[in-house]
Amino acid sequence: MADPWQNAYDFAVQVARAAGAVIRNAGEDEIKVQTKSCAVDLVTQTDERVEKIIIGSLKEQFGNGTHCFIGEESVAEGEPCILTDKPTWIIVPVDGTTNFVHGFPFVAVSIAFAVNKELEFGVVYSCLEDKMYKARKGKGAFCNDEPIKVSDVNDINKSIIISEHGTDRSIEKVTKIFSTMQKILRIPVHGLRGSGTAATNMCLVASGASEAFFEIGIHCWDVAAGAVIVKEAGGLVLDVDGVYAFKSDHMNIK
Ligand SMILES: O=P([O-])([O-])O[C@@H]1[C@@H](O)[C@H](O)[C@@H](O)[C@H](O)[C@@H]1O
Ligand SMILES: [Mg+2]
């Protein structure tokens, strides 16, 4: 039987790579000409511009009406975020926007694709590292076309755990996050790390560079592509109830 989604998968890789080039060029232009403080506004425009480029390319290739789109920036502008049985693209144009402003070298384009509420494939392009992570359901996970596998370390004391503190600076959230991180450090673990982008963090777990990643208050679009890559690399993606994520028919906006 013909594989209905191979061309979509291949095209998603091309679109992610092209979007990564736009981000790299924007980074050079905007950081070069602006002080970092006002680059933040320009960067938001980059996020929106890159998402429009990605969705525009996908619509051009796969026709209007048959496919649905859930984009971080579109949802922020009020678009609905409902997962139906229709072929649905789940997009983060710039994961690690804060990193991008500062030239901190972890910025990722994340593109996932779901059909009948099941994730078919995920593509994460870490564009400043030029690392293309990808995975199709049942067909393994890859980084720059080399197979990747999760770590075989099963001793928490010998593990690197990845987490992020997010963007909320309220005393409640900061206290909660750092008390959690303190508990983890005191297990003890070998180390606590964070790249500043959830998609990249998940790919670091998928490639065995870290044993686990968790983040409080993450969005469905941040993890959709990484979920396929982690799962195909032999890992697990769980929600706080210990259930494999992305079974629900409503993408929760946390
Ligand atoms: O930097 P930014 O893209 O605005 O926001 C990022 C999120 O998109 C990412 O999921 C999270 O892991 C990072 O800690 C950071 O909060
Ligand atoms: Mg972002």
Tab-separated table of C-alpha atoms and ligand atoms in Angstrom:
chain	number	residue	atom	x	y	z
A	1	MET	CA	0.000	0.000	0.000
A	2	ALA	CA	1.331	3.453	-0.907
A	3	ASP	CA	2.727	5.422	2.014
A	4	PRO	CA	0.397	8.464	2.228
A	5	TRP	CA	2.626	10.611	4.407
A	6	GLN	CA	6.201	10.092	3.161
A	7	ASN	CA	6.055	13.125	0.883
A	8	ALA	CA	4.649	15.235	3.753
A	9	TYR	CA	7.513	14.036	5.987
A	10	ASP	CA	10.167	14.815	3.372
A	11	PHE	CA	8.605	18.215	2.703
A	12	ALA	CA	8.488	19.014	6.443
A	13	VAL	CA	12.273	18.482	6.607
A	14	GLN	CA	12.780	20.851	3.667
A	15	VAL	CA	10.486	23.490	5.219
A	16	ALA	CA	12.200	23.212	8.633
A	17	ARG	CA	15.620	23.661	7.015
A	18	ALA	CA	14.432	26.680	5.010
A	19	ALA	CA	12.840	28.224	8.128
A	20	GLY	CA	16.099	27.666	10.004
A	21	ALA	CA	17.977	29.636	7.346
A	22	VAL	CA	15.506	32.533	7.700
A	23	ILE	CA	16.064	32.508	11.493
A	24	ARG	CA	19.865	32.446	11.118
A	25	ASN	CA	19.789	35.367	8.677
A	26	ALA	CA	17.268	37.309	10.812
A	27	GLY	CA	19.463	36.691	13.848
A	28	GLU	CA	22.486	38.150	12.106
A	29	ASP	CA	20.526	41.156	10.771
A	30	GLU	CA	18.465	41.952	13.849
A	31	ILE	CA	21.081	41.349	16.529
A	32	LYS	CA	23.705	43.193	14.478
A	33	VAL	CA	21.600	46.335	13.961
A	34	GLN	CA	19.723	46.430	17.231
A	35	THR	CA	20.693	46.514	20.880
A	36	LYS	CA	19.497	43.290	22.499
A	37	SER	CA	16.757	45.071	24.458
A	38	CYS	CA	14.758	46.211	21.412
A	39	ALA	CA	15.686	43.130	19.421
A	40	VAL	CA	13.006	41.308	21.451
A	41	ASP	CA	10.221	43.112	19.530
A	42	LEU	CA	11.902	42.403	16.215
A	43	VAL	CA	12.315	38.806	17.240
A	44	THR	CA	8.584	38.411	17.887
A	45	GLN	CA	8.085	39.597	14.320
A	46	THR	CA	10.566	36.878	13.278
A	47	ASP	CA	8.543	34.241	15.123
A	48	GLU	CA	5.363	35.380	13.330
A	49	ARG	CA	7.152	35.787	9.971
A	50	VAL	CA	8.698	32.305	10.138
A	51	GLU	CA	5.384	30.702	11.113
A	52	LYS	CA	3.663	32.389	8.154
A	53	ILE	CA	6.437	31.095	5.840
A	54	ILE	CA	6.059	27.536	7.191
A	55	ILE	CA	2.244	27.444	7.050
A	56	GLY	CA	2.220	29.183	3.662
A	57	SER	CA	4.618	26.583	2.207
A	58	LEU	CA	2.588	23.690	3.673
A	59	LYS	CA	-0.725	25.097	2.386
A	60	GLU	CA	0.806	25.585	-1.065
A	61	GLN	CA	2.034	21.984	-1.127
A	62	PHE	CA	-0.983	20.257	0.442
A	63	GLY	CA	-3.877	22.413	-0.634
A	64	ASN	CA	-6.252	24.449	1.529
A	65	GLY	CA	-9.066	22.995	3.614
A	66	THR	CA	-7.836	19.409	3.746
A	67	HIS	CA	-5.101	20.044	6.310
A	68	CYS	CA	-5.356	21.875	9.637
A	69	PHE	CA	-2.681	23.955	11.376
A	70	ILE	CA	-1.918	24.559	15.044
A	71	GLY	CA	0.847	27.165	15.292
A	72	GLU	CA	2.263	28.711	18.455
A	73	GLU	CA	1.994	32.233	17.040
A	74	SER	CA	-1.422	31.692	15.386
A	75	VAL	CA	-2.860	30.408	18.683
A	76	ALA	CA	-1.340	33.434	20.439
A	77	GLU	CA	-3.286	35.580	17.950
A	78	GLY	CA	-6.543	33.781	18.802
A	79	GLU	CA	-6.665	30.863	16.352
A	80	PRO	CA	-8.344	27.734	17.821
A	81	CYS	CA	-6.175	24.926	19.185
A	82	ILE	CA	-8.334	21.815	18.698
A	83	LEU	CA	-6.948	18.494	17.446
A	84	THR	CA	-9.419	16.756	15.097
A	85	ASP	CA	-9.051	13.589	12.975
A	86	LYS	CA	-7.983	15.744	10.018
A	87	PRO	CA	-4.294	15.825	8.975
A	88	THR	CA	-2.920	18.481	11.344
A	89	TRP	CA	0.417	20.304	11.354
A	90	ILE	CA	1.621	21.407	14.840
A	91	ILE	CA	4.232	24.122	14.537
A	92	VAL	CA	6.650	26.114	16.689
A	93	PRO	CA	8.479	28.480	14.331
A	94	VAL	CA	11.110	29.572	16.846
A	95	ASP	CA	11.528	27.469	19.971
A	96	GLY	CA	14.079	29.290	22.123
A	97	THR	CA	13.113	32.823	21.208
A	98	THR	CA	14.910	34.176	24.262
A	99	ASN	CA	18.060	32.292	23.194
A	100	PHE	CA	17.696	33.732	19.693
A	101	VAL	CA	17.732	37.310	21.010
A	102	HIS	CA	20.931	36.655	22.928
A	103	GLY	CA	22.672	34.580	20.271
A	104	PHE	CA	22.639	31.634	22.694
A	105	PRO	CA	23.194	28.723	20.276
A	106	PHE	CA	20.023	26.669	20.781
A	107	VAL	CA	17.089	27.722	18.590
A	108	ALA	CA	14.788	25.124	17.022
A	109	VAL	CA	12.059	24.899	14.382
A	110	SER	CA	9.569	22.243	15.474
A	111	ILE	CA	7.073	20.693	13.026
A	112	ALA	CA	4.821	17.746	13.944
A	113	PHE	CA	2.101	16.061	11.901
A	114	ALA	CA	-0.908	14.149	13.290
A	115	VAL	CA	-3.679	12.168	11.554
A	116	ASN	CA	-6.716	10.760	13.391
A	117	LYS	CA	-5.241	12.323	16.551
A	118	GLU	CA	-2.110	10.131	16.255
A	119	LEU	CA	1.282	11.742	15.697
A	120	GLU	CA	2.663	10.481	12.353
A	121	PHE	CA	6.033	12.272	12.376
A	122	GLY	CA	8.083	14.964	14.057
A	123	VAL	CA	10.879	17.193	12.740
A	124	VAL	CA	13.048	19.412	14.963
A	125	TYR	CA	15.734	21.502	13.287
A	126	SER	CA	18.248	22.969	15.738
A	127	CYS	CA	19.213	25.656	13.259
A	128	LEU	CA	22.236	27.256	14.950
A	129	GLU	CA	23.800	23.798	15.457
A	130	ASP	CA	22.592	22.630	12.011
A	131	LYS	CA	21.175	19.424	13.519
A	132	MET	CA	18.098	17.963	11.791
A	133	TYR	CA	16.279	15.600	14.151
A	134	LYS	CA	13.399	13.618	12.653
A	135	ALA	CA	11.251	10.547	13.250
A	136	ARG	CA	8.270	8.797	11.676
A	137	LYS	CA	5.930	6.561	13.679
A	138	GLY	CA	7.383	3.058	13.662
A	139	LYS	CA	10.447	3.945	11.580
A	140	GLY	CA	13.100	5.099	14.041
A	141	ALA	CA	14.626	8.456	14.972
A	142	PHE	CA	17.529	10.239	13.312
A	143	CYS	CA	19.866	13.213	13.677
A	144	ASN	CA	21.361	14.374	10.370
A	145	ASP	CA	20.250	10.990	8.969
A	146	GLU	CA	22.208	9.006	11.601
A	147	PRO	CA	20.050	6.735	13.839
A	148	ILE	CA	19.715	7.948	17.447
A	149	LYS	CA	18.796	6.069	20.634
A	150	VAL	CA	18.002	7.132	24.185
A	151	SER	CA	20.638	6.604	26.896
A	152	ASP	CA	21.069	3.121	28.375
A	153	VAL	CA	21.931	4.618	31.782
A	154	ASN	CA	19.290	3.413	34.234
A	155	ASP	CA	20.830	4.776	37.436
A	156	ILE	CA	19.362	8.155	38.432
A	157	ASN	CA	22.554	8.953	40.340
A	158	LYS	CA	24.485	8.725	37.070
A	159	SER	CA	21.971	10.781	35.080
A	160	ILE	CA	21.838	14.240	33.543
A	161	ILE	CA	18.333	15.667	33.973
A	162	ILE	CA	17.146	18.533	31.781
A	163	SER	CA	14.612	21.095	32.937
A	164	GLU	CA	13.639	24.683	32.215
A	165	HIS	CA	12.484	27.517	34.420
A	166	GLY	CA	10.201	29.020	31.739
A	167	THR	CA	9.353	32.701	31.628
A	168	ASP	CA	7.125	33.282	34.706
A	169	ARG	CA	9.141	35.235	37.296
A	170	SER	CA	6.413	35.348	40.009
A	171	ILE	CA	7.721	34.388	43.459
A	172	GLU	CA	5.243	31.473	43.574
A	173	LYS	CA	6.367	29.969	40.246
A	174	VAL	CA	10.086	30.607	40.822
A	175	THR	CA	9.883	29.071	44.318
A	176	LYS	CA	8.000	26.038	42.997
A	177	ILE	CA	10.422	25.491	40.126
A	178	PHE	CA	13.566	25.855	42.204
A	179	SER	CA	12.286	23.705	45.063
A	180	THR	CA	11.628	20.996	42.457
A	181	MET	CA	15.111	21.420	40.999
A	182	GLN	CA	16.632	21.297	44.512
A	183	LYS	CA	14.856	17.985	45.234
A	184	ILE	CA	16.210	16.548	41.989
A	185	LEU	CA	19.774	17.752	42.578
A	186	ARG	CA	19.724	16.240	46.060
A	187	ILE	CA	18.735	12.769	44.867
A	188	PRO	CA	21.604	13.205	43.817
A	189	VAL	CA	21.870	13.298	40.042
A	190	HIS	CA	25.029	13.870	38.009
A	191	GLY	CA	23.737	17.203	36.754
A	192	LEU	CA	20.836	19.479	35.832
A	193	ARG	CA	20.894	21.194	32.420
A	194	GLY	CA	18.636	23.203	30.123
A	195	SER	CA	19.131	24.304	26.508
A	196	GLY	CA	16.345	26.946	26.601
A	197	THR	CA	14.179	25.144	24.048
A	198	ALA	CA	11.895	22.228	24.873
A	199	ALA	CA	12.171	20.741	21.392
A	200	THR	CA	15.968	20.638	21.601
A	201	ASN	CA	15.818	19.288	25.167
A	202	MET	CA	13.669	16.396	23.945
A	203	CYS	CA	16.103	15.682	21.109
A	204	LEU	CA	18.982	15.654	23.602
A	205	VAL	CA	17.111	12.907	25.495
A	206	ALA	CA	16.370	11.069	22.222
A	207	SER	CA	20.063	11.155	21.274
A	208	GLY	CA	21.179	9.857	24.687
A	209	ALA	CA	22.885	13.075	25.819
A	210	SER	CA	20.515	13.255	28.798
A	211	GLU	CA	18.396	10.663	30.594
A	212	ALA	CA	15.243	12.761	31.162
A	213	PHE	CA	13.648	16.153	30.534
A	214	PHE	CA	10.729	17.689	32.379
A	215	GLU	CA	9.138	21.120	32.287
A	216	ILE	CA	6.302	22.598	34.345
A	217	GLY	CA	3.686	24.441	32.227
A	218	ILE	CA	4.867	23.418	28.774
A	219	HIS	CA	2.659	23.764	25.698
A	220	CYS	CA	1.485	20.920	23.443
A	221	TRP	CA	3.128	22.514	20.366
A	222	ASP	CA	6.507	22.678	22.145
A	223	VAL	CA	6.590	18.896	22.573
A	224	ALA	CA	4.586	17.431	19.659
A	225	ALA	CA	7.510	16.839	17.285
A	226	GLY	CA	9.936	15.943	20.082
A	227	ALA	CA	7.443	13.355	21.373
A	228	VAL	CA	7.701	11.317	18.157
A	229	ILE	CA	11.501	11.619	18.111
A	230	VAL	CA	11.856	10.518	21.766
A	231	LYS	CA	9.403	7.636	21.324
A	232	GLU	CA	11.082	6.386	18.127
A	233	ALA	CA	14.460	6.606	19.873
A	234	GLY	CA	13.160	4.193	22.523
A	235	GLY	CA	12.044	6.746	25.113
A	236	LEU	CA	8.761	7.592	26.802
A	237	VAL	CA	6.743	10.824	26.799
A	238	LEU	CA	4.411	11.073	29.780
A	239	ASP	CA	2.081	13.703	31.166
A	240	VAL	CA	1.923	14.405	34.906
A	241	ASP	CA	-0.535	11.498	35.327
A	242	GLY	CA	1.998	9.119	33.778
A	243	VAL	CA	-0.082	8.724	30.593
A	244	TYR	CA	1.424	8.835	27.074
A	245	ALA	CA	0.631	12.344	25.827
A	246	PHE	CA	-1.343	13.286	22.686
A	247	LYS	CA	-4.225	10.837	23.062
A	248	SER	CA	-6.755	13.526	23.900
A	249	ASP	CA	-8.831	15.177	21.193
A	250	HIS	CA	-8.192	18.615	22.609
A	251	MET	CA	-4.747	20.122	22.678
A	252	ASN	CA	-4.613	21.546	26.201
A	253	ILE	CA	-3.311	25.077	26.332
A	254	LYS	CA	-1.520	25.166	29.667
B	1	LIG	O1	12.365	31.381	24.670
B	1	LIG	P1	10.940	31.149	24.246
B	1	LIG	O2	10.814	30.485	22.909
B	1	LIG	O3	10.072	32.373	24.369
B	1	LIG	O4	10.318	30.098	25.314
B	1	LIG	C1	10.918	28.830	25.477
B	1	LIG	C2	9.853	27.821	25.302
B	1	LIG	O5	9.368	27.921	23.960
B	1	LIG	C3	10.441	26.432	25.526
B	1	LIG	O6	9.452	25.462	25.354
B	1	LIG	C4	10.978	26.336	26.938
B	1	LIG	O7	11.513	25.048	27.133
B	1	LIG	C5	12.063	27.356	27.125
B	1	LIG	O8	12.486	27.303	28.484
B	1	LIG	C6	11.574	28.779	26.812
B	1	LIG	O9	10.645	29.143	27.799
B	2	MG	MG	9.330	30.729	21.114
